[in-house]
PDB file of C-alpha atoms in Angstrom:
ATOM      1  CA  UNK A 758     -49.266   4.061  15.504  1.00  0.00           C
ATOM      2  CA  UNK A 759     -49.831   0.948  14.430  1.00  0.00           C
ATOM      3  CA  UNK A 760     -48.698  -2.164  16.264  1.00  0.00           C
ATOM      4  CA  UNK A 761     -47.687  -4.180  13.259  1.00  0.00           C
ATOM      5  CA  UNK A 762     -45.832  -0.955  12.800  1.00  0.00           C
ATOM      6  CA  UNK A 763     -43.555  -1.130  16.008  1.00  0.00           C
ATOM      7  CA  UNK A 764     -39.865  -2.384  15.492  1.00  0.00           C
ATOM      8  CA  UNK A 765     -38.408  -0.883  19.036  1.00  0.00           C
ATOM      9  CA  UNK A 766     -39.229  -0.727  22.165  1.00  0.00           C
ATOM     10  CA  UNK A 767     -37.816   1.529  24.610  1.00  0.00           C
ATOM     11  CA  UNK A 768     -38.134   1.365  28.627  1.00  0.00           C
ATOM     12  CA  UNK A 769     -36.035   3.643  31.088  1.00  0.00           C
ATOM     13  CA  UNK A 770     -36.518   4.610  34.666  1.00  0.00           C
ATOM     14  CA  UNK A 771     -34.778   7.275  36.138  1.00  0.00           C
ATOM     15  CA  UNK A 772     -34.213   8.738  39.792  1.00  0.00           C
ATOM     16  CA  UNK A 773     -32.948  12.494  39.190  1.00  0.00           C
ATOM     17  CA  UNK A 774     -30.541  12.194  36.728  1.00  0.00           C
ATOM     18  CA  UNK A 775     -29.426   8.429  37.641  1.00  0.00           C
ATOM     19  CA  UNK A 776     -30.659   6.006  35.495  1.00  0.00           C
ATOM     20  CA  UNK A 777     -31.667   2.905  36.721  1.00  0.00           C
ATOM     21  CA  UNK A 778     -32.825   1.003  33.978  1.00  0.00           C
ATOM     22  CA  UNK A 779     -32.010   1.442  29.970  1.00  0.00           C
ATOM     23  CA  UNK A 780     -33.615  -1.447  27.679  1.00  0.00           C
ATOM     24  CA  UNK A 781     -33.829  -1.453  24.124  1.00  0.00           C
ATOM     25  CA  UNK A 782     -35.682  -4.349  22.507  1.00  0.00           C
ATOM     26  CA  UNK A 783     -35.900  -4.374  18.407  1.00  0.00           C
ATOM     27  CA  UNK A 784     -37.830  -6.444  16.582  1.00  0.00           C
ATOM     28  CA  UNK A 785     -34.411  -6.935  14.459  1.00  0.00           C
ATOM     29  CA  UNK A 786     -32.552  -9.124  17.329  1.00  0.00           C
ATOM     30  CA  UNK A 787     -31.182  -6.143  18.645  1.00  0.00           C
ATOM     31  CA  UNK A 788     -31.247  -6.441  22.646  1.00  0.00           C
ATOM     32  CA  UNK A 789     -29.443  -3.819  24.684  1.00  0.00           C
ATOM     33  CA  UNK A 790     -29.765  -3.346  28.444  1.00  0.00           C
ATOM     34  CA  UNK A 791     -27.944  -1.438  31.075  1.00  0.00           C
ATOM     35  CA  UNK A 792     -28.950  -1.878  34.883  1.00  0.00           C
ATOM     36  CA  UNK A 793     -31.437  -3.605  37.432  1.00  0.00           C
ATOM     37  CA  UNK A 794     -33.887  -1.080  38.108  1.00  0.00           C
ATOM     38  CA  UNK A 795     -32.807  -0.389  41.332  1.00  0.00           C
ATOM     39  CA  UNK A 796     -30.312   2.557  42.809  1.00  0.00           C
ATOM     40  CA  UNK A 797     -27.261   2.863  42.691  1.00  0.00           C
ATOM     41  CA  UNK A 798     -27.188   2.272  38.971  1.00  0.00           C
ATOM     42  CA  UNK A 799     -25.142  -0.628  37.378  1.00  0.00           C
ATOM     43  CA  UNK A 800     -23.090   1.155  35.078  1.00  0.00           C
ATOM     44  CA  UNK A 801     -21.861  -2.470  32.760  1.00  0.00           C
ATOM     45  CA  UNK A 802     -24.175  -2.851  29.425  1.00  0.00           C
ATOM     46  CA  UNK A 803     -24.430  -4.649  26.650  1.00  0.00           C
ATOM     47  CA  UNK A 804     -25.459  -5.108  23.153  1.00  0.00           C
ATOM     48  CA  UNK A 805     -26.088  -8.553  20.865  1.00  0.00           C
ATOM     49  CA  UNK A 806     -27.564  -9.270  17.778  1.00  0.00           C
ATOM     50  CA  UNK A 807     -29.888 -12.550  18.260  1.00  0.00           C
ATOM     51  CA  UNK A 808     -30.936 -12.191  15.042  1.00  0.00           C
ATOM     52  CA  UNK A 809     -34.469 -13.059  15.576  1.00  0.00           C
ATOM     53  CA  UNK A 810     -37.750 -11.196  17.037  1.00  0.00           C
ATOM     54  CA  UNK A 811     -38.150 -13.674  20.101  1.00  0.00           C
ATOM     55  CA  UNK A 812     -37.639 -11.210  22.863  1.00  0.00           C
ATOM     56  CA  UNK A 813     -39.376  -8.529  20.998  1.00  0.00           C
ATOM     57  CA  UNK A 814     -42.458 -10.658  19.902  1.00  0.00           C
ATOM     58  CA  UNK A 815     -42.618 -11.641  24.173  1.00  0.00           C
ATOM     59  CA  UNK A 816     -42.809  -7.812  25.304  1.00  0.00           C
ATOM     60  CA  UNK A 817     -45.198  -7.228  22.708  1.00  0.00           C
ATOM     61  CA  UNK A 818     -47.632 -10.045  23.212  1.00  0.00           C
ATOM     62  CA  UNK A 819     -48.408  -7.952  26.414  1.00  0.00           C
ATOM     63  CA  UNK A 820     -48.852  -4.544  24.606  1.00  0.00           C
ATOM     64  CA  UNK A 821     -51.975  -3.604  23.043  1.00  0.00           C
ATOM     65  CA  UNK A 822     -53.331  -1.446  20.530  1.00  0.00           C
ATOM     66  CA  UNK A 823     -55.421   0.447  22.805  1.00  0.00           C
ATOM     67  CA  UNK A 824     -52.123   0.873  25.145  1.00  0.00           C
ATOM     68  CA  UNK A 825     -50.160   2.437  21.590  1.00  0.00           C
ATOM     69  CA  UNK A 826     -53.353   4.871  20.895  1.00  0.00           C
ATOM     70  CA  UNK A 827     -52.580   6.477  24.224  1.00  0.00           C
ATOM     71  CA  UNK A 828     -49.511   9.057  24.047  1.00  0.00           C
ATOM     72  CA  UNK A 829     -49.039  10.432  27.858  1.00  0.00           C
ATOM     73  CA  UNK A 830     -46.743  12.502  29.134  1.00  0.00           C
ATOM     74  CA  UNK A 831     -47.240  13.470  32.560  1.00  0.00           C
ATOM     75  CA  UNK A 832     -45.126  16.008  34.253  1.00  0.00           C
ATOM     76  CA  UNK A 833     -45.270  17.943  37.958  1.00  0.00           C
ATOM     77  CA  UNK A 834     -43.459  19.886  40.443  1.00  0.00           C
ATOM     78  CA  UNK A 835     -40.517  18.723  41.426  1.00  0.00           C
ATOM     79  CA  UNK A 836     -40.236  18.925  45.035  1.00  0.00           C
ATOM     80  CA  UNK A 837     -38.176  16.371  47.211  1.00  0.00           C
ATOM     81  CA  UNK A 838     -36.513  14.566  43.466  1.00  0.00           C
ATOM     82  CA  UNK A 839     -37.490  13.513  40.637  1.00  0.00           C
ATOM     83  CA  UNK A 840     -38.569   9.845  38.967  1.00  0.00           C
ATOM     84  CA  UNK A 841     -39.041   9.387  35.561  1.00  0.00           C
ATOM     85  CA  UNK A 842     -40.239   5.822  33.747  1.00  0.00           C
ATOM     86  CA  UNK A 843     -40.717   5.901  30.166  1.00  0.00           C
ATOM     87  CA  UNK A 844     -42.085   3.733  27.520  1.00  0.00           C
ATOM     88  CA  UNK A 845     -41.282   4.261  23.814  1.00  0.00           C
ATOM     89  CA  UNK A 846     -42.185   2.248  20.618  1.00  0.00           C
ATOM     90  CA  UNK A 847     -40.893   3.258  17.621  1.00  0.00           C
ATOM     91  CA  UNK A 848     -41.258   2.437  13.681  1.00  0.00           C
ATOM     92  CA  UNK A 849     -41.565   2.551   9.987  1.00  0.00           C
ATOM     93  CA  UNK A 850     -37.770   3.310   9.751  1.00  0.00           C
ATOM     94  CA  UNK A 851     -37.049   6.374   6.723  1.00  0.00           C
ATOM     95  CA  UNK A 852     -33.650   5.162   6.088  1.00  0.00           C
ATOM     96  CA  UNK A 853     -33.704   1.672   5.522  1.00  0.00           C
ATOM     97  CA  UNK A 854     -32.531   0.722   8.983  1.00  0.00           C
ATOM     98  CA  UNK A 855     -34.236  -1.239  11.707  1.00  0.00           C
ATOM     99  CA  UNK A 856     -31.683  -0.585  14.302  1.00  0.00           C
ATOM    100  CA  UNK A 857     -29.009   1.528  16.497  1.00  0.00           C
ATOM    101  CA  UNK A 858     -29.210   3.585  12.805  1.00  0.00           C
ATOM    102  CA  UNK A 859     -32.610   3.857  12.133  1.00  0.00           C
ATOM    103  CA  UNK A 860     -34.600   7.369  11.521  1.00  0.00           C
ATOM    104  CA  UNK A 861     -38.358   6.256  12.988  1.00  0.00           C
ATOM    105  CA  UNK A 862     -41.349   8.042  11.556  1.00  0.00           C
ATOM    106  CA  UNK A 863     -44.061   6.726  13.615  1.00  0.00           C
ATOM    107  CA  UNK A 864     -43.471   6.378  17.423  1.00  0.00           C
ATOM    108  CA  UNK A 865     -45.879   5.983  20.515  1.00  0.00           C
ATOM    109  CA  UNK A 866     -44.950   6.991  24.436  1.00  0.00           C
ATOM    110  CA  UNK A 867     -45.920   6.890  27.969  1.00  0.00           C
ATOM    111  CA  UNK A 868     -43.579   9.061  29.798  1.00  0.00           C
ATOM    112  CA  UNK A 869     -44.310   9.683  33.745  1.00  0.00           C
ATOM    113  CA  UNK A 870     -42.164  12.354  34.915  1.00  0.00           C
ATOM    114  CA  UNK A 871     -43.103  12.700  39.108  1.00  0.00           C
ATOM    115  CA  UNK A 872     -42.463  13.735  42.308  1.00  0.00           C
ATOM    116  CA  UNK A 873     -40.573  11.079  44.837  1.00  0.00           C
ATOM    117  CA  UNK A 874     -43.629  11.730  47.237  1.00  0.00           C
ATOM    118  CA  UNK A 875     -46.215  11.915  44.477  1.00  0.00           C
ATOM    119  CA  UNK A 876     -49.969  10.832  45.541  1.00  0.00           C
ATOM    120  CA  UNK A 877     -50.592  10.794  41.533  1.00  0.00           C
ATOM    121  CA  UNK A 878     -52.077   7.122  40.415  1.00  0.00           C
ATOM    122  CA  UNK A 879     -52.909   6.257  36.926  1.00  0.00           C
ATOM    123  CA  UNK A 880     -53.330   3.246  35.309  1.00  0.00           C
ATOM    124  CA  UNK A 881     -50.801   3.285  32.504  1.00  0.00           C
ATOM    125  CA  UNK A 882     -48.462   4.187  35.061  1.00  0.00           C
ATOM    126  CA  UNK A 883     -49.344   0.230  35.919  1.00  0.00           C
ATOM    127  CA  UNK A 884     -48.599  -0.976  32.838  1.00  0.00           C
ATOM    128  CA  UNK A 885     -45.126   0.861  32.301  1.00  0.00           C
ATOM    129  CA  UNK A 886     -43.777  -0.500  35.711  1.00  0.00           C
ATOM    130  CA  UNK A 887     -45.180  -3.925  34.787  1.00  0.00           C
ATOM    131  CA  UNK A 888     -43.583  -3.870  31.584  1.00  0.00           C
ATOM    132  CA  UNK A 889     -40.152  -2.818  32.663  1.00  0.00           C
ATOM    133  CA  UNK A 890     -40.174  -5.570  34.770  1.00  0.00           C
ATOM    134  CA  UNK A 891     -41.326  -7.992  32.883  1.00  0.00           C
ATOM    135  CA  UNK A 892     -38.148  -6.646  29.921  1.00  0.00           C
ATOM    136  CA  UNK A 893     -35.959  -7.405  32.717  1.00  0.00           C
ATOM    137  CA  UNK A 894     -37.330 -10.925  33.097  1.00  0.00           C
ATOM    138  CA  UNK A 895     -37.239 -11.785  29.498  1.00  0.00           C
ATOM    139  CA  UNK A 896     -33.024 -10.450  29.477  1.00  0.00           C
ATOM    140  CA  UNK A 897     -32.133 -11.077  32.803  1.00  0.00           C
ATOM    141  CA  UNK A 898     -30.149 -14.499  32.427  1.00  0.00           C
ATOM    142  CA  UNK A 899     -28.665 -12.903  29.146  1.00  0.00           C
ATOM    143  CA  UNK A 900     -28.222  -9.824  30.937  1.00  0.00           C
ATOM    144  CA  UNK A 901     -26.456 -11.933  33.403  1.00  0.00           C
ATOM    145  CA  UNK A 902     -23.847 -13.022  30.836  1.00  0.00           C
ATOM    146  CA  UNK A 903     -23.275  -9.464  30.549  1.00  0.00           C
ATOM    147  CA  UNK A 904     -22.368  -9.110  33.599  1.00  0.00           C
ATOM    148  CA  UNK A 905     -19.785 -11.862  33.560  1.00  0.00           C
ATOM    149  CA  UNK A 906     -18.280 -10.653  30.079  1.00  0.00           C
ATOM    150  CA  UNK A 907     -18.044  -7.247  31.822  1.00  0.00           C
ATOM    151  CA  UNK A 908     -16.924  -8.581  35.972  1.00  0.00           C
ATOM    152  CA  UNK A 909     -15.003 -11.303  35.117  1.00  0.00           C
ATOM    153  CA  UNK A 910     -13.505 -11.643  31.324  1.00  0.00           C
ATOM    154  CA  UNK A 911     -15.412 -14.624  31.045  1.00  0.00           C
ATOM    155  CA  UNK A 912     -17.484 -14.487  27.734  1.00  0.00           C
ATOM    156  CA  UNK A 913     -20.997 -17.021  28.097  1.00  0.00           C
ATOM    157  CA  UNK A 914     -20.763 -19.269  25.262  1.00  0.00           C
ATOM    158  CA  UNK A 915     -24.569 -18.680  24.928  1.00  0.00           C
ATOM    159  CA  UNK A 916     -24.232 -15.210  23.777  1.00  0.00           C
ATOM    160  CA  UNK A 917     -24.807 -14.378  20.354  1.00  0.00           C
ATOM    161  CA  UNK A 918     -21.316 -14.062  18.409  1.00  0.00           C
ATOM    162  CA  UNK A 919     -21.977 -10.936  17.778  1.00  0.00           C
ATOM    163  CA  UNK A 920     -22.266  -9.188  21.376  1.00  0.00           C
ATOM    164  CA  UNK A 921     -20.867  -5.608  22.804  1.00  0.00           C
ATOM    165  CA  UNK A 922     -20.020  -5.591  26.726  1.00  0.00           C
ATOM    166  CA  UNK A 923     -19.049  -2.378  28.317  1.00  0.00           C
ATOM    167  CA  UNK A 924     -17.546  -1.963  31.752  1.00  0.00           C
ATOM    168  CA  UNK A 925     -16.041   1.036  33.933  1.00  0.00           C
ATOM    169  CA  UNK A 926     -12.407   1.517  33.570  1.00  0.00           C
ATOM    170  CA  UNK A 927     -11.192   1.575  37.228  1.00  0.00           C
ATOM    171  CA  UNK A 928     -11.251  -1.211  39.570  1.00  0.00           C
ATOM    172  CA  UNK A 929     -13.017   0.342  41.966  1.00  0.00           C
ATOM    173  CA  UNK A 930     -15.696   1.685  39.777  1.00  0.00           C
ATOM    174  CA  UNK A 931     -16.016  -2.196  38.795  1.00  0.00           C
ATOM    175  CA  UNK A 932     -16.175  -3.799  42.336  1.00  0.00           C
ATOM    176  CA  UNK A 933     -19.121  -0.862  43.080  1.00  0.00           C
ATOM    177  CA  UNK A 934     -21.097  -2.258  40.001  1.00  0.00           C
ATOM    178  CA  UNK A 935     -20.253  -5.639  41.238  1.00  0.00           C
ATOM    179  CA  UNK A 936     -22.000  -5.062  44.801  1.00  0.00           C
ATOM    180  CA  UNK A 937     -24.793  -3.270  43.091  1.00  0.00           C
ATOM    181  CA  UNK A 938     -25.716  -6.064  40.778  1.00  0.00           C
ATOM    182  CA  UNK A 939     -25.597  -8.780  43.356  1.00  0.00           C
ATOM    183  CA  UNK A 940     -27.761  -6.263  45.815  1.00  0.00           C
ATOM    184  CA  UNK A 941     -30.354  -6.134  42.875  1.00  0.00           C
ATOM    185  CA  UNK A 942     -30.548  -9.574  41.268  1.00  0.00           C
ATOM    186  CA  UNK A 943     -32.730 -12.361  42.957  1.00  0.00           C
ATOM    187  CA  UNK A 944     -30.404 -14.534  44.536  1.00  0.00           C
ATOM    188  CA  UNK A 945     -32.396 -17.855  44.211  1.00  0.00           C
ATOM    189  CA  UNK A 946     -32.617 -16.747  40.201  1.00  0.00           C
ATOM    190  CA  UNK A 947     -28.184 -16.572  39.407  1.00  0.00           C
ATOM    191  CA  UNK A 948     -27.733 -20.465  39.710  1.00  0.00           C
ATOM    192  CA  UNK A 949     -30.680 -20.821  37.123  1.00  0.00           C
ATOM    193  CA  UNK A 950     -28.597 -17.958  34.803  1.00  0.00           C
ATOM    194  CA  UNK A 951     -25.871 -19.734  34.806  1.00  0.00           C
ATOM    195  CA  UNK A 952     -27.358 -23.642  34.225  1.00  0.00           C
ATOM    196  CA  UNK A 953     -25.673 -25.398  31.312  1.00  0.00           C
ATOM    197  CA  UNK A 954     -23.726 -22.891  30.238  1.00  0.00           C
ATOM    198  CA  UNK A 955     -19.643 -22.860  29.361  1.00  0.00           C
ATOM    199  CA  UNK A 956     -18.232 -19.706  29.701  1.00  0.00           C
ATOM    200  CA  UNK A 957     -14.919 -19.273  28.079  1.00  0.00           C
ATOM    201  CA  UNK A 958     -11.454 -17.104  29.573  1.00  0.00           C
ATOM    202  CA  UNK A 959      -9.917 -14.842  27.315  1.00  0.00           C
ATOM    203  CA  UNK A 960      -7.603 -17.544  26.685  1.00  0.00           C
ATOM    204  CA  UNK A 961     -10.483 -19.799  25.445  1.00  0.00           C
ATOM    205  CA  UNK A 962     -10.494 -22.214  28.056  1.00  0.00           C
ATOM    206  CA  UNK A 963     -14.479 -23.220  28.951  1.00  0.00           C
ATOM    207  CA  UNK A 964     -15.680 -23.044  32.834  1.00  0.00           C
ATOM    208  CA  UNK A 965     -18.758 -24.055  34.809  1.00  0.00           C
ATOM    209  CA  UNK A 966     -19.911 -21.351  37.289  1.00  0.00           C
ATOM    210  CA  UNK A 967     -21.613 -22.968  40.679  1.00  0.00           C
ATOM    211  CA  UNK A 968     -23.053 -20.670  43.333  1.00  0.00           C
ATOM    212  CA  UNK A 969     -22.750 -21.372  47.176  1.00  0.00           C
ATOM    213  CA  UNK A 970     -25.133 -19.574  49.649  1.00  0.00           C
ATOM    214  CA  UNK A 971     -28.270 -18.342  50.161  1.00  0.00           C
ATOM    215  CA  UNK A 972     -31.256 -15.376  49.793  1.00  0.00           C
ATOM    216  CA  UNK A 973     -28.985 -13.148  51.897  1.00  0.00           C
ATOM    217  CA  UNK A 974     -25.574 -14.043  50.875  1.00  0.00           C
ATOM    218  CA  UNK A 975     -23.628 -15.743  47.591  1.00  0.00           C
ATOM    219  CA  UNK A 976     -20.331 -16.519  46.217  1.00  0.00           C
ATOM    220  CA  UNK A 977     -19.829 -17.953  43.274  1.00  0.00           C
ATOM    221  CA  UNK A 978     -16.939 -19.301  41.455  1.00  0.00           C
ATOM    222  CA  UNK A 979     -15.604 -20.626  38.027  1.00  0.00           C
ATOM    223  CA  UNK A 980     -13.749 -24.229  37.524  1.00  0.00           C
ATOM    224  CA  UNK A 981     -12.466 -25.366  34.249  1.00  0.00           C
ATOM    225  CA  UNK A 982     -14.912 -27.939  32.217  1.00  0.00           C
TER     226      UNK A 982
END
């Protein structure tokens, strides 16, 4: 395909049937993320409507058209478990929509599908790993905010109006996502997440966030503004 074509990217990594990492980036607004990359998988995502291409046009200013003319999908044996990192692009929508909705006609993907102890190199295989991380970059303070809307209740002023944040259900399954994320995330990267913004309690009443600690440990806390 195309690039002018492409209107969604799609990047997942998988370890067996965990997923690690889910980001969807459309050239709508559309940003949608769940997880770090890392294991065990944060299970709290979310969904906003930006309504521009920023994000998208960042992610694609380091895709080329010689990367989009290259469909792989690599497979082996499966011996000691299974990881799987995928790129997607998708576009030329056949039903008028450009996003969740949308029935692509044109897509593009480099799927890796290996062994844990694989020996296999290629140099796409580069590419997709360098991409995914640099999709988390791009949405990790948002993806941050996220978190927040999803650990704490408290909603990042700085989030589009229009934003979806899932959670687990149980306490428990929430603290476990809590100690994931904060294994995962950079440590000397949360206060910069959090810089200048208000975030607001259900009952509408704006906070700071400040962080206390260091590459090893953090705390954090909220205090009215």
């Amino acid at each position: 395909m195309d690039k002018s074509e492409v209107e969604q990217v799609l990047i997942t990594v998988k370890s067996g049937t965990e997923e690690a990492l889910n980001i969807k980036i459309y050239k709508n607004g559309i940003l949608a993320r769940r997880g770090c990359g890392g294991l065990p998988g944060v299970k709290i995502s979310g969904m906003s409507f930006t309504g521009d291409s920023v994000y998208f046009d960042k992610l694609m200013n380091s895709v080329s058209q010689q990367v989009l003319d290259q469909n792989v999908n690599h497979e082996e044996k499966i011996i000691t478990g299974s990881l799987e990192y995928l790129v997607a692009f998708y576009g030329v929508s056949s039903n008028g929509d450009k996003g969740e909705r949308a029935e692509w006609t044109k897509s593009s993907a480099l799927r890796f599908f290996m062994d844990e102890g694989t020996s296999f190199r290629h140099n796409l295989l580069g590419f997709v790993d360098g991409l995914a991380i640099e999709a988390m970059k791009l949405t990790d303070s948002w993806y941050f905010d996220i978190m927040m809307a999803g650990l704490e209740k408290m909603k990042s002023k700085s989030l589009p109006e229009q934003t979806l944040a899932t959670s687990p259900k149980t306490e428990e399954a929430l603290q476990q996502d809590f100690q994931n994320y904060f294994e995962q995330v950079s440590k000397k990267d949360l206060a910069g997440f959090a810089e200048g913004k208000v975030y607001e309690s259900e009952s509408g009443v704006g906070h700071r966030l400040s962080f206390v600690g260091d590459d090893k440990s953090i705390t954090y806390k909220f205090t009215v503004s």
